[in-house]
PDB file of C-alpha atoms in Angstrom:
ATOM      1  CA  MET Q 237     -16.209 -65.353  68.223  1.00  0.00           C
ATOM      2  CA  THR Q 238     -18.173 -68.617  68.824  1.00  0.00           C
ATOM      3  CA  PRO Q 239     -21.834 -68.090  67.694  1.00  0.00           C
ATOM      4  CA  GLY Q 240     -23.980 -67.511  70.731  1.00  0.00           C
ATOM      5  CA  ALA Q 241     -21.270 -65.984  72.948  1.00  0.00           C
ATOM      6  CA  ARG Q 242     -22.148 -62.767  74.319  1.00  0.00           C
ATOM      7  CA  PRO Q 243     -20.026 -59.742  73.080  1.00  0.00           C
ATOM      8  CA  SER Q 244     -17.086 -58.733  75.114  1.00  0.00           C
ATOM      9  CA  PRO Q 245     -17.480 -55.375  77.078  1.00  0.00           C
ATOM     10  CA  ALA Q 246     -14.150 -54.351  75.697  1.00  0.00           C
ATOM     11  CA  ARG Q 247     -15.745 -53.995  72.209  1.00  0.00           C
ATOM     12  CA  SER Q 248     -18.372 -51.731  73.278  1.00  0.00           C
ATOM     13  CA  GLY Q 249     -16.796 -48.618  74.710  1.00  0.00           C
ATOM     14  CA  SER Q 250     -14.649 -50.278  77.529  1.00  0.00           C
ATOM     15  CA  LYS Q 251     -11.819 -47.840  78.696  1.00  0.00           C
ATOM     16  CA  GLU Q 252      -9.418 -50.694  79.443  1.00  0.00           C
ATOM     17  CA  LYS Q 253      -5.667 -49.519  78.906  1.00  0.00           C
ATOM     18  CA  ARG Q 254      -3.570 -52.223  77.105  1.00  0.00           C
ATOM     19  CA  PRO Q 255       0.062 -52.141  77.077  1.00  0.00           C
ATOM     20  CA  GLY Q 256       0.468 -52.855  73.213  1.00  0.00           C
ATOM     21  CA  PRO Q 257       4.135 -53.010  72.430  1.00  0.00           C
ATOM     22  CA  ARG Q 258       5.020 -53.907  76.110  1.00  0.00           C
ATOM     23  CA  SER Q 259       3.686 -57.427  75.076  1.00  0.00           C
ATOM     24  CA  ILE Q 260       6.761 -59.695  75.559  1.00  0.00           C
ATOM     25  CA  TYR Q 261       7.805 -63.456  76.102  1.00  0.00           C
ATOM     26  CA  MET Q 262       8.239 -64.094  79.756  1.00  0.00           C
ATOM     27  CA  LEU Q 263       7.421 -67.544  80.602  1.00  0.00           C
ATOM     28  CA  SER Q 264       7.846 -71.016  79.221  1.00  0.00           C
ATOM     29  CA  PRO Q 265       4.906 -72.926  78.612  1.00  0.00           C
ATOM     30  CA  LEU Q 266       5.472 -75.198  81.592  1.00  0.00           C
ATOM     31  CA  GLU Q 267       5.972 -72.027  83.677  1.00  0.00           C
ATOM     32  CA  ARG Q 268       2.689 -70.649  82.413  1.00  0.00           C
ATOM     33  CA  VAL Q 269       1.016 -73.878  83.378  1.00  0.00           C
ATOM     34  CA  ARG Q 270       2.498 -73.758  86.950  1.00  0.00           C
ATOM     35  CA  THR Q 271       1.374 -70.060  87.435  1.00  0.00           C
ATOM     36  CA  LEU Q 272      -2.141 -70.860  86.643  1.00  0.00           C
ATOM     37  CA  LEU Q 273      -2.505 -73.831  88.953  1.00  0.00           C
ATOM     38  CA  ARG Q 274      -1.093 -71.596  91.689  1.00  0.00           C
ATOM     39  CA  VAL Q 275      -4.063 -69.093  91.200  1.00  0.00           C
ATOM     40  CA  GLU Q 276      -7.779 -69.440  92.529  1.00  0.00           C
ATOM     41  CA  PRO Q 277      -9.963 -70.279  90.987  1.00  0.00           C
ATOM     42  CA  LEU Q 278      -7.846 -71.684  87.954  1.00  0.00           C
ATOM     43  CA  GLY Q 279      -6.066 -74.013  90.542  1.00  0.00           C
ATOM     44  CA  SER Q 280      -9.010 -76.427  90.043  1.00  0.00           C
ATOM     45  CA  LEU Q 281      -7.939 -77.043  86.498  1.00  0.00           C
ATOM     46  CA  SER Q 282      -6.361 -80.324  85.510  1.00  0.00           C
ATOM     47  CA  THR Q 283      -2.919 -80.157  84.012  1.00  0.00           C
ATOM     48  CA  GLU Q 284      -4.342 -80.768  80.709  1.00  0.00           C
ATOM     49  CA  GLU Q 285      -6.889 -78.064  80.990  1.00  0.00           C
ATOM     50  CA  ALA Q 286      -4.242 -75.497  82.445  1.00  0.00           C
ATOM     51  CA  MET Q 287      -2.202 -76.214  79.495  1.00  0.00           C
ATOM     52  CA  PHE Q 288      -5.017 -75.425  77.015  1.00  0.00           C
ATOM     53  CA  VAL Q 289      -5.680 -72.335  78.800  1.00  0.00           C
ATOM     54  CA  ALA Q 290      -2.115 -71.217  78.900  1.00  0.00           C
ATOM     55  CA  GLN Q 291      -1.752 -71.586  75.339  1.00  0.00           C
ATOM     56  CA  ASN Q 292      -4.308 -68.863  74.859  1.00  0.00           C
ATOM     57  CA  CYS Q 293      -3.172 -66.504  77.230  1.00  0.00           C
ATOM     58  CA  GLU Q 294      -1.257 -63.170  76.290  1.00  0.00           C
ATOM     59  CA  GLU Q 295       1.984 -62.116  78.296  1.00  0.00           C
ATOM     60  CA  ARG Q 296       1.891 -58.476  79.440  1.00  0.00           C
ATOM     61  CA  ALA Q 297       4.200 -55.855  80.994  1.00  0.00           C
ATOM     62  CA  PHE Q 298       3.110 -52.750  82.847  1.00  0.00           C
ATOM     63  CA  GLY Q 299       5.399 -49.912  83.930  1.00  0.00           C
ATOM     64  CA  LYS Q 300       4.881 -48.324  87.535  1.00  0.00           C
ATOM     65  CA  GLY Q 301       1.779 -46.055  87.698  1.00  0.00           C
ATOM     66  CA  GLU Q 302       0.444 -47.433  84.468  1.00  0.00           C
ATOM     67  CA  THR Q 303      -3.378 -47.731  84.238  1.00  0.00           C
ATOM     68  CA  ILE Q 304      -4.737 -51.350  83.578  1.00  0.00           C
ATOM     69  CA  PHE Q 305      -8.374 -50.559  83.944  1.00  0.00           C
ATOM     70  CA  GLU Q 306     -10.039 -47.115  84.446  1.00  0.00           C
ATOM     71  CA  ALA Q 307     -12.455 -46.655  87.164  1.00  0.00           C
ATOM     72  CA  GLY Q 308     -15.743 -48.015  86.384  1.00  0.00           C
ATOM     73  CA  SER Q 309     -14.686 -49.754  83.265  1.00  0.00           C
ATOM     74  CA  PRO Q 310     -16.405 -53.266  82.754  1.00  0.00           C
ATOM     75  CA  PRO Q 311     -13.409 -55.346  81.784  1.00  0.00           C
ATOM     76  CA  GLY Q 312     -13.553 -57.534  78.561  1.00  0.00           C
ATOM     77  CA  ARG Q 313     -10.451 -59.451  79.877  1.00  0.00           C
ATOM     78  CA  PHE Q 314      -8.694 -60.676  83.184  1.00  0.00           C
ATOM     79  CA  HIS Q 315      -5.134 -60.867  84.327  1.00  0.00           C
ATOM     80  CA  VAL Q 316      -3.091 -63.251  86.297  1.00  0.00           C
ATOM     81  CA  VAL Q 317      -0.228 -61.480  88.270  1.00  0.00           C
ATOM     82  CA  VAL Q 318       3.094 -63.052  87.685  1.00  0.00           C
ATOM     83  CA  GLU Q 319       5.341 -60.276  89.197  1.00  0.00           C
ATOM     84  CA  GLY Q 320       4.997 -57.029  90.958  1.00  0.00           C
ATOM     85  CA  GLU Q 321       2.146 -55.325  92.715  1.00  0.00           C
ATOM     86  CA  ILE Q 322      -1.273 -53.904  91.023  1.00  0.00           C
ATOM     87  CA  ALA Q 323      -3.520 -51.690  92.980  1.00  0.00           C
ATOM     88  CA  ALA Q 324      -7.145 -52.799  92.541  1.00  0.00           C
ATOM     89  CA  SER Q 325     -10.522 -51.294  93.558  1.00  0.00           C
ATOM     90  CA  GLY Q 326     -14.268 -52.257  92.724  1.00  0.00           C
ATOM     91  CA  VAL Q 327     -16.858 -54.802  93.622  1.00  0.00           C
ATOM     92  CA  GLU Q 328     -14.724 -57.884  93.135  1.00  0.00           C
ATOM     93  CA  HIS Q 329     -11.588 -56.728  94.985  1.00  0.00           C
ATOM     94  CA  GLY Q 330     -12.713 -54.026  97.252  1.00  0.00           C
ATOM     95  CA  GLU Q 331      -9.557 -52.013  97.947  1.00  0.00           C
ATOM     96  CA  ARG Q 332      -6.630 -54.289  97.441  1.00  0.00           C
ATOM     97  CA  VAL Q 333      -3.037 -54.697  96.393  1.00  0.00           C
ATOM     98  CA  LEU Q 334      -2.847 -57.565  94.337  1.00  0.00           C
ATOM     99  CA  GLU Q 335       0.526 -59.665  94.226  1.00  0.00           C
ATOM    100  CA  ALA Q 336       1.964 -62.584  92.155  1.00  0.00           C
ATOM    101  CA  GLY Q 337      -0.493 -65.287  92.217  1.00  0.00           C
ATOM    102  CA  ALA Q 338      -3.813 -63.254  92.172  1.00  0.00           C
ATOM    103  CA  THR Q 339      -6.340 -62.956  89.550  1.00  0.00           C
ATOM    104  CA  LEU Q 340      -7.451 -59.173  88.421  1.00  0.00           C
ATOM    105  CA  GLY Q 341     -10.884 -58.917  87.214  1.00  0.00           C
ATOM    106  CA  LEU Q 342     -11.890 -62.567  86.472  1.00  0.00           C
ATOM    107  CA  LEU Q 343     -15.212 -62.547  88.404  1.00  0.00           C
ATOM    108  CA  THR Q 344     -16.076 -59.313  87.243  1.00  0.00           C
ATOM    109  CA  MET Q 345     -15.439 -60.065  83.689  1.00  0.00           C
ATOM    110  CA  LEU Q 346     -17.511 -63.273  83.800  1.00  0.00           C
ATOM    111  CA  SER Q 347     -20.462 -61.499  85.568  1.00  0.00           C
ATOM    112  CA  HIS Q 348     -20.538 -58.529  83.124  1.00  0.00           C
ATOM    113  CA  LEU Q 349     -21.340 -56.291  86.073  1.00  0.00           C
ATOM    114  CA  PRO Q 350     -21.820 -52.607  84.979  1.00  0.00           C
ATOM    115  CA  GLU Q 351     -19.762 -51.165  88.087  1.00  0.00           C
ATOM    116  CA  GLY Q 352     -16.502 -52.490  86.777  1.00  0.00           C
ATOM    117  CA  LEU Q 353     -13.266 -52.014  88.518  1.00  0.00           C
ATOM    118  CA  ALA Q 354     -10.208 -49.737  88.419  1.00  0.00           C
ATOM    119  CA  ALA Q 355      -6.406 -51.083  88.639  1.00  0.00           C
ATOM    120  CA  THR Q 356      -3.112 -49.478  88.443  1.00  0.00           C
ATOM    121  CA  ALA Q 357       0.392 -51.140  88.444  1.00  0.00           C
ATOM    122  CA  ARG Q 358       1.955 -49.861  92.017  1.00  0.00           C
ATOM    123  CA  THR Q 359       5.253 -51.486  90.718  1.00  0.00           C
ATOM    124  CA  ASP Q 360       6.696 -52.790  87.535  1.00  0.00           C
ATOM    125  CA  ALA Q 361       4.302 -55.796  86.960  1.00  0.00           C
ATOM    126  CA  ARG Q 362       3.875 -58.638  84.586  1.00  0.00           C
ATOM    127  CA  THR Q 363       0.726 -60.580  83.912  1.00  0.00           C
ATOM    128  CA  LEU Q 364      -0.719 -63.365  81.810  1.00  0.00           C
ATOM    129  CA  GLU Q 365      -3.912 -61.668  80.229  1.00  0.00           C
ATOM    130  CA  MET Q 366      -6.933 -63.308  78.425  1.00  0.00           C
ATOM    131  CA  SER Q 367      -9.973 -61.718  77.017  1.00  0.00           C
ATOM    132  CA  PHE Q 368     -13.528 -62.840  77.503  1.00  0.00           C
ATOM    133  CA  ASP Q 369     -13.944 -63.740  73.948  1.00  0.00           C
ATOM    134  CA  VAL Q 370     -11.000 -66.159  74.099  1.00  0.00           C
ATOM    135  CA  LEU Q 371     -12.039 -67.683  77.342  1.00  0.00           C
ATOM    136  CA  SER Q 372     -15.429 -68.295  76.092  1.00  0.00           C
ATOM    137  CA  ASP Q 373     -14.188 -70.035  73.106  1.00  0.00           C
ATOM    138  CA  VAL Q 374     -11.614 -72.084  75.197  1.00  0.00           C
ATOM    139  CA  MET Q 375     -14.575 -73.193  77.569  1.00  0.00           C
ATOM    140  CA  GLU Q 376     -16.813 -74.199  74.397  1.00  0.00           C
ATOM    141  CA  ASP Q 377     -13.955 -76.265  73.064  1.00  0.00           C
ATOM    142  CA  ARG Q 378     -13.286 -77.870  76.424  1.00  0.00           C
ATOM    143  CA  ILE Q 379     -16.589 -78.026  78.503  1.00  0.00           C
ATOM    144  CA  SER Q 380     -14.636 -79.396  81.208  1.00  0.00           C
ATOM    145  CA  ILE Q 381     -12.851 -76.200  82.057  1.00  0.00           C
ATOM    146  CA  LEU Q 382     -16.077 -74.456  82.547  1.00  0.00           C
ATOM    147  CA  PHE Q 383     -17.249 -77.175  85.099  1.00  0.00           C
ATOM    148  CA  SER Q 384     -14.066 -76.677  86.659  1.00  0.00           C
ATOM    149  CA  LEU Q 385     -14.264 -73.041  87.082  1.00  0.00           C
ATOM    150  CA  LEU Q 386     -17.901 -73.397  87.915  1.00  0.00           C
ATOM    151  CA  GLY Q 387     -17.488 -75.944  90.567  1.00  0.00           C
ATOM    152  CA  LYS Q 388     -14.500 -74.206  92.460  1.00  0.00           C
ATOM    153  CA  ILE Q 389     -16.563 -70.945  92.487  1.00  0.00           C
ATOM    154  CA  GLN Q 390     -19.693 -72.804  93.754  1.00  0.00           C
ATOM    155  CA  ARG Q 391     -17.538 -74.189  96.620  1.00  0.00           C
ATOM    156  CA  GLU Q 392     -16.269 -70.872  97.482  1.00  0.00           C
ATOM    157  CA  ILE Q 393     -19.869 -69.475  97.512  1.00  0.00           C
ATOM    158  CA  LEU Q 394     -20.761 -72.484  99.698  1.00  0.00           C
ATOM    159  CA  THR Q 395     -18.202 -71.833 102.237  1.00  0.00           C
ATOM    160  CA  LEU Q 396     -19.400 -68.165 102.539  1.00  0.00           C
ATOM    161  CA  ARG Q 397     -23.029 -69.159 102.566  1.00  0.00           C
ATOM    162  CA  ARG Q 398     -22.644 -71.303 105.635  1.00  0.00           C
ATOM    163  CA  HIS Q 399     -21.964 -68.152 107.527  1.00  0.00           C
ATOM    164  CA  ILE Q 400     -25.471 -66.816 106.454  1.00  0.00           C
ATOM    165  CA  PRO Q 401     -26.934 -64.464 109.283  1.00  0.00           C
ATOM    166  CA  HIS Q 402     -30.031 -65.661 111.446  1.00  0.00           C
ATOM    167  CA  GLY Q 403     -33.233 -64.773 110.092  1.00  0.00           C
ATOM    168  CA  ALA Q 404     -32.053 -64.083 106.480  1.00  0.00           C
ATOM    169  CA  ARG Q 405     -34.403 -64.643 103.659  1.00  0.00           C
ATOM    170  CA  LEU Q 406     -33.363 -65.768 100.128  1.00  0.00           C
ATOM    171  CA  GLY Q 407     -35.338 -65.310  96.891  1.00  0.00           C
ATOM    172  CA  GLY Q 408     -38.551 -63.258  97.047  1.00  0.00           C
ATOM    173  CA  GLU Q 409     -37.633 -61.271  93.956  1.00  0.00           C
ATOM    174  CA  GLN Q 410     -39.824 -63.412  91.608  1.00  0.00           C
ATOM    175  CA  GLN Q 411     -43.471 -64.236  91.883  1.00  0.00           C
ATOM    176  CA  PHE Q 412     -45.420 -67.048  90.353  1.00  0.00           C
ATOM    177  CA  PRO Q 413     -49.208 -66.158  91.023  1.00  0.00           C
ATOM    178  CA  ASP Q 414     -50.688 -68.124  88.176  1.00  0.00           C
ATOM    179  CA  LEU Q 415     -48.677 -71.173  88.927  1.00  0.00           C
ATOM    180  CA  ALA Q 416     -49.383 -71.330  92.610  1.00  0.00           C
ATOM    181  CA  ASP Q 417     -53.165 -71.397  91.671  1.00  0.00           C
ATOM    182  CA  ALA Q 418     -52.881 -73.958  89.005  1.00  0.00           C
ATOM    183  CA  THR Q 419     -54.417 -77.283  89.637  1.00  0.00           C
ATOM    184  CA  ARG Q 420     -51.401 -79.122  87.620  1.00  0.00           C
ATOM    185  CA  ILE Q 421     -48.268 -77.293  86.369  1.00  0.00           C
ATOM    186  CA  ASP Q 422     -48.126 -78.796  82.644  1.00  0.00           C
ATOM    187  CA  LEU Q 423     -44.965 -78.572  80.444  1.00  0.00           C
ATOM    188  CA  VAL Q 424     -46.134 -75.253  78.853  1.00  0.00           C
ATOM    189  CA  THR Q 425     -46.751 -73.758  82.159  1.00  0.00           C
ATOM    190  CA  ARG Q 426     -43.218 -74.984  83.410  1.00  0.00           C
ATOM    191  CA  LEU Q 427     -41.431 -73.375  80.579  1.00  0.00           C
ATOM    192  CA  LYS Q 428     -43.072 -70.059  81.397  1.00  0.00           C
ATOM    193  CA  ALA Q 429     -41.825 -70.271  84.923  1.00  0.00           C
ATOM    194  CA  LEU Q 430     -38.346 -71.286  83.804  1.00  0.00           C
ATOM    195  CA  ARG Q 431     -38.401 -68.213  81.396  1.00  0.00           C
ATOM    196  CA  ARG Q 432     -39.043 -66.001  84.251  1.00  0.00           C
ATOM    197  CA  THR Q 433     -36.035 -67.110  86.375  1.00  0.00           C
ATOM    198  CA  SER Q 434     -32.540 -65.417  85.680  1.00  0.00           C
ATOM    199  CA  ILE Q 435     -30.792 -68.660  84.643  1.00  0.00           C
ATOM    200  CA  PHE Q 436     -33.061 -69.189  81.672  1.00  0.00           C
ATOM    201  CA  ARG Q 437     -34.342 -65.754  80.668  1.00  0.00           C
ATOM    202  CA  ARG Q 438     -32.192 -65.782  77.665  1.00  0.00           C
ATOM    203  CA  ALA Q 439     -32.289 -69.567  76.810  1.00  0.00           C
ATOM    204  CA  GLY Q 440     -33.606 -70.640  73.455  1.00  0.00           C
ATOM    205  CA  VAL Q 441     -36.856 -72.784  73.207  1.00  0.00           C
ATOM    206  CA  GLY Q 442     -35.102 -75.935  72.885  1.00  0.00           C
ATOM    207  CA  ALA Q 443     -32.805 -75.580  75.937  1.00  0.00           C
ATOM    208  CA  LEU Q 444     -36.027 -74.654  77.902  1.00  0.00           C
ATOM    209  CA  VAL Q 445     -38.033 -77.752  76.629  1.00  0.00           C
ATOM    210  CA  GLN Q 446     -35.050 -79.953  77.712  1.00  0.00           C
ATOM    211  CA  ILE Q 447     -35.036 -78.855  81.230  1.00  0.00           C
ATOM    212  CA  GLY Q 448     -38.635 -78.425  81.638  1.00  0.00           C
ATOM    213  CA  ALA Q 449     -39.299 -82.206  80.514  1.00  0.00           C
ATOM    214  CA  SER Q 450     -36.879 -83.228  83.340  1.00  0.00           C
ATOM    215  CA  ILE Q 451     -38.514 -81.179  86.213  1.00  0.00           C
ATOM    216  CA  GLU Q 452     -41.170 -82.525  88.560  1.00  0.00           C
ATOM    217  CA  GLU Q 453     -44.143 -80.909  90.450  1.00  0.00           C
ATOM    218  CA  HIS Q 454     -44.292 -81.202  94.103  1.00  0.00           C
ATOM    219  CA  ARG Q 455     -46.888 -80.011  96.450  1.00  0.00           C
ATOM    220  CA  VAL Q 456     -46.421 -80.408 100.286  1.00  0.00           C
ATOM    221  CA  GLU Q 457     -48.078 -79.418 103.421  1.00  0.00           C
ATOM    222  CA  ALA Q 458     -46.744 -77.181 106.125  1.00  0.00           C
ATOM    223  CA  GLY Q 459     -44.444 -78.864 108.437  1.00  0.00           C
ATOM    224  CA  THR Q 460     -43.351 -81.580 105.842  1.00  0.00           C
ATOM    225  CA  SER Q 461     -39.627 -82.188 106.103  1.00  0.00           C
ATOM    226  CA  LEU Q 462     -37.878 -81.800 102.773  1.00  0.00           C
ATOM    227  CA  TRP Q 463     -34.404 -83.074 103.893  1.00  0.00           C
ATOM    228  CA  GLN Q 464     -32.039 -83.202 106.898  1.00  0.00           C
ATOM    229  CA  ALA Q 465     -28.399 -81.611 107.296  1.00  0.00           C
ATOM    230  CA  GLY Q 466     -25.972 -84.234 105.949  1.00  0.00           C
ATOM    231  CA  ASP Q 467     -28.318 -85.826 103.374  1.00  0.00           C
ATOM    232  CA  ALA Q 468     -27.052 -86.515 100.090  1.00  0.00           C
ATOM    233  CA  SER Q 469     -27.682 -83.554  97.523  1.00  0.00           C
ATOM    234  CA  GLY Q 470     -28.138 -84.031  93.674  1.00  0.00           C
ATOM    235  CA  PHE Q 471     -31.403 -82.023  93.181  1.00  0.00           C
ATOM    236  CA  PHE Q 472     -32.924 -78.668  93.945  1.00  0.00           C
ATOM    237  CA  TYR Q 473     -36.415 -77.219  94.491  1.00  0.00           C
ATOM    238  CA  LEU Q 474     -37.681 -74.059  92.594  1.00  0.00           C
ATOM    239  CA  VAL Q 475     -39.991 -72.530  94.944  1.00  0.00           C
ATOM    240  CA  VAL Q 476     -43.202 -71.521  93.172  1.00  0.00           C
ATOM    241  CA  SER Q 477     -45.473 -70.915  96.098  1.00  0.00           C
ATOM    242  CA  GLY Q 478     -44.826 -70.672  99.897  1.00  0.00           C
ATOM    243  CA  THR Q 479     -41.833 -70.279 102.282  1.00  0.00           C
ATOM    244  CA  VAL Q 480     -39.441 -73.020 103.324  1.00  0.00           C
ATOM    245  CA  ARG Q 481     -37.700 -72.942 106.985  1.00  0.00           C
ATOM    246  CA  CYS Q 482     -34.027 -73.832 107.040  1.00  0.00           C
ATOM    247  CA  HIS Q 483     -31.956 -74.707 110.142  1.00  0.00           C
ATOM    248  CA  ARG Q 484     -28.341 -75.125 110.389  1.00  0.00           C
ATOM    249  CA  PRO Q 485     -26.913 -77.580 113.094  1.00  0.00           C
ATOM    250  CA  ASP Q 486     -25.693 -74.600 114.946  1.00  0.00           C
ATOM    251  CA  GLY Q 487     -29.202 -73.346 115.529  1.00  0.00           C
ATOM    252  CA  THR Q 488     -29.023 -70.609 112.659  1.00  0.00           C
ATOM    253  CA  MET Q 489     -32.241 -70.389 110.870  1.00  0.00           C
ATOM    254  CA  PHE Q 490     -33.068 -68.620 107.519  1.00  0.00           C
ATOM    255  CA  PHE Q 491     -35.902 -68.663 104.859  1.00  0.00           C
ATOM    256  CA  ALA Q 492     -36.141 -69.511 101.153  1.00  0.00           C
ATOM    257  CA  ASP Q 493     -39.093 -67.634  99.458  1.00  0.00           C
ATOM    258  CA  VAL Q 494     -40.749 -67.878  95.967  1.00  0.00           C
ATOM    259  CA  GLY Q 495     -38.151 -67.907  93.219  1.00  0.00           C
ATOM    260  CA  TYR Q 496     -35.321 -69.278  94.873  1.00  0.00           C
ATOM    261  CA  PRO Q 497     -33.713 -72.550  93.681  1.00  0.00           C
ATOM    262  CA  LEU Q 498     -33.327 -74.313  97.170  1.00  0.00           C
ATOM    263  CA  GLY Q 499     -30.705 -76.894  97.296  1.00  0.00           C
ATOM    264  CA  ASN Q 500     -29.137 -75.860  94.190  1.00  0.00           C
ATOM    265  CA  LEU Q 501     -25.953 -74.631  95.553  1.00  0.00           C
ATOM    266  CA  GLU Q 502     -24.566 -77.564  97.307  1.00  0.00           C
ATOM    267  CA  SER Q 503     -25.973 -79.938  94.585  1.00  0.00           C
ATOM    268  CA  GLN Q 504     -23.759 -78.073  91.961  1.00  0.00           C
ATOM    269  CA  ALA Q 505     -20.942 -77.907  94.217  1.00  0.00           C
ATOM    270  CA  GLY Q 506     -21.259 -81.790  94.888  1.00  0.00           C
ATOM    271  CA  ALA Q 507     -21.606 -81.437  98.769  1.00  0.00           C
ATOM    272  CA  PRO Q 508     -24.047 -82.916 101.162  1.00  0.00           C
ATOM    273  CA  ARG Q 509     -27.066 -80.679 102.488  1.00  0.00           C
ATOM    274  CA  TRP Q 510     -25.740 -78.262 105.065  1.00  0.00           C
ATOM    275  CA  TYR Q 511     -28.931 -77.343 106.709  1.00  0.00           C
ATOM    276  CA  SER Q 512     -32.399 -78.921 107.317  1.00  0.00           C
ATOM    277  CA  ALA Q 513     -35.322 -77.919 105.283  1.00  0.00           C
ATOM    278  CA  VAL Q 514     -39.034 -77.749 106.388  1.00  0.00           C
ATOM    279  CA  ALA Q 515     -42.010 -76.305 104.863  1.00  0.00           C
ATOM    280  CA  GLU Q 516     -43.138 -73.431 106.831  1.00  0.00           C
ATOM    281  CA  THR Q 517     -46.245 -72.948 104.753  1.00  0.00           C
ATOM    282  CA  PRO Q 518     -47.832 -75.254 102.187  1.00  0.00           C
ATOM    283  CA  LEU Q 519     -45.592 -75.344  99.226  1.00  0.00           C
ATOM    284  CA  VAL Q 520     -45.517 -75.806  95.158  1.00  0.00           C
ATOM    285  CA  LEU Q 521     -42.207 -76.961  94.061  1.00  0.00           C
ATOM    286  CA  LEU Q 522     -40.703 -77.670  90.839  1.00  0.00           C
ATOM    287  CA  ARG Q 523     -37.932 -80.464  91.390  1.00  0.00           C
ATOM    288  CA  GLY Q 524     -34.781 -80.370  89.119  1.00  0.00           C
ATOM    289  CA  TRP Q 525     -31.914 -82.808  88.978  1.00  0.00           C
ATOM    290  CA  THR Q 526     -28.442 -81.689  89.048  1.00  0.00           C
ATOM    291  CA  GLU Q 527     -27.404 -84.283  86.362  1.00  0.00           C
ATOM    292  CA  SER Q 528     -29.841 -83.090  83.890  1.00  0.00           C
ATOM    293  CA  PHE Q 529     -28.978 -79.439  84.279  1.00  0.00           C
ATOM    294  CA  ARG Q 530     -25.320 -80.381  83.583  1.00  0.00           C
ATOM    295  CA  ASP Q 531     -26.386 -82.078  80.452  1.00  0.00           C
ATOM    296  CA  LEU Q 532     -28.087 -79.079  79.535  1.00  0.00           C
ATOM    297  CA  LEU Q 533     -25.118 -76.874  79.982  1.00  0.00           C
ATOM    298  CA  GLU Q 534     -22.847 -79.223  78.034  1.00  0.00           C
ATOM    299  CA  ASP Q 535     -25.356 -79.074  75.116  1.00  0.00           C
ATOM    300  CA  ASN Q 536     -26.039 -75.229  75.261  1.00  0.00           C
ATOM    301  CA  ALA Q 537     -22.898 -73.215  75.423  1.00  0.00           C
ATOM    302  CA  GLU Q 538     -24.781 -69.829  75.736  1.00  0.00           C
ATOM    303  CA  VAL Q 539     -26.847 -71.101  78.718  1.00  0.00           C
ATOM    304  CA  ALA Q 540     -23.650 -72.519  80.270  1.00  0.00           C
ATOM    305  CA  LEU Q 541     -21.858 -69.019  80.012  1.00  0.00           C
ATOM    306  CA  ASP Q 542     -24.925 -67.321  81.377  1.00  0.00           C
ATOM    307  CA  PHE Q 543     -25.009 -69.455  84.248  1.00  0.00           C
ATOM    308  CA  LEU Q 544     -21.316 -69.203  85.024  1.00  0.00           C
ATOM    309  CA  GLY Q 545     -21.903 -65.514  84.842  1.00  0.00           C
ATOM    310  CA  GLN Q 546     -24.564 -65.567  87.439  1.00  0.00           C
ATOM    311  CA  VAL Q 547     -22.577 -67.766  89.769  1.00  0.00           C
ATOM    312  CA  ALA Q 548     -19.601 -65.230  89.296  1.00  0.00           C
ATOM    313  CA  ALA Q 549     -22.059 -62.460  90.208  1.00  0.00           C
ATOM    314  CA  GLY Q 550     -23.362 -64.420  93.250  1.00  0.00           C
ATOM    315  CA  ARG Q 551     -19.900 -64.799  94.362  1.00  0.00           C
ATOM    316  CA  ILE Q 552     -19.324 -61.114  94.463  1.00  0.00           C
ATOM    317  CA  GLN Q 553     -22.616 -60.269  95.886  1.00  0.00           C
ATOM    318  CA  ILE Q 554     -21.818 -62.385  98.870  1.00  0.00           C
ATOM    319  CA  GLU Q 555     -18.738 -60.666  99.769  1.00  0.00           C
ATOM    320  CA  ARG Q 556     -20.834 -57.413  99.463  1.00  0.00           C
ATOM    321  CA  GLU Q 557     -23.274 -58.672 102.071  1.00  0.00           C
ATOM    322  CA  ARG Q 558     -20.349 -59.577 104.183  1.00  0.00           C
ATOM    323  CA  ASP Q 559     -19.127 -56.068 104.324  1.00  0.00           C
ATOM    324  CA  LEU Q 560     -22.691 -54.472 105.059  1.00  0.00           C
ATOM    325  CA  PRO Q 561     -23.015 -53.266 108.819  1.00  0.00           C
ATOM    326  CA  ARG Q 562     -25.358 -55.419 110.717  1.00  0.00           C
TER     327      ARG Q 562
END
């Protein structure tokens, strides 16, 4: 396993069921690539990237009724369904029957969610399988694969986030009282703020200094416009103090509170602003540039894998929110 990568849940008590001797050769290299490129979010890979991933997959066969993941087990691997039907349940899939062209457990594996999932073959089924450790090594060797997956998942989140309910509030879990009261947020203070965020909680000092040196302090008065819907993105604001009021063109309004990285989603997805943002109260903000953040991910595999896991968890969380009664 590449130094710095997190241990696979499968190595720490996972109850995954693997078919062992039923592992067989099924697909030619070209068929493997075609299979991966038909599957979301892997379909965002280039042909060369898909070939590299395909070389590191294992082919599996499951008999009807065979358990693939036991209920609640955090998966240390994921599957691409090649043939047959698999009944899946859990936070990623809900209660679904997966058929050829579906992924099983990819987001759950990346996010390391403790709830896990359950899966059983409804019919004889064949899959391509890859462990977290192998995928991590693949993405470290080819960082473009990580960025392809990251971009695709973020574009999916952006599509779903556009349906945010009127009056919703984002952020608010984190507080920075000492930063809000500071006359000036120097580099050391910025590093403390970054350390409190989920993205950089596990990052090394070098990674923190790299991003901390690139972010800028901004203070704005209530009523100040931060951007308009349709403006180019490319940067985000970490809200240190205050509240931002956001308006969509359709009239939907929502709020961004302390701790929320406002504008990061569309910036990472390479999309324009999809809402207008105005300071509801006086604001203390830290502005970060998307290109600097991508440079950080390229240079720090552990931070990149952590961030990918958080994005995967965010994708699942939005699906959960959509299922909640309103």
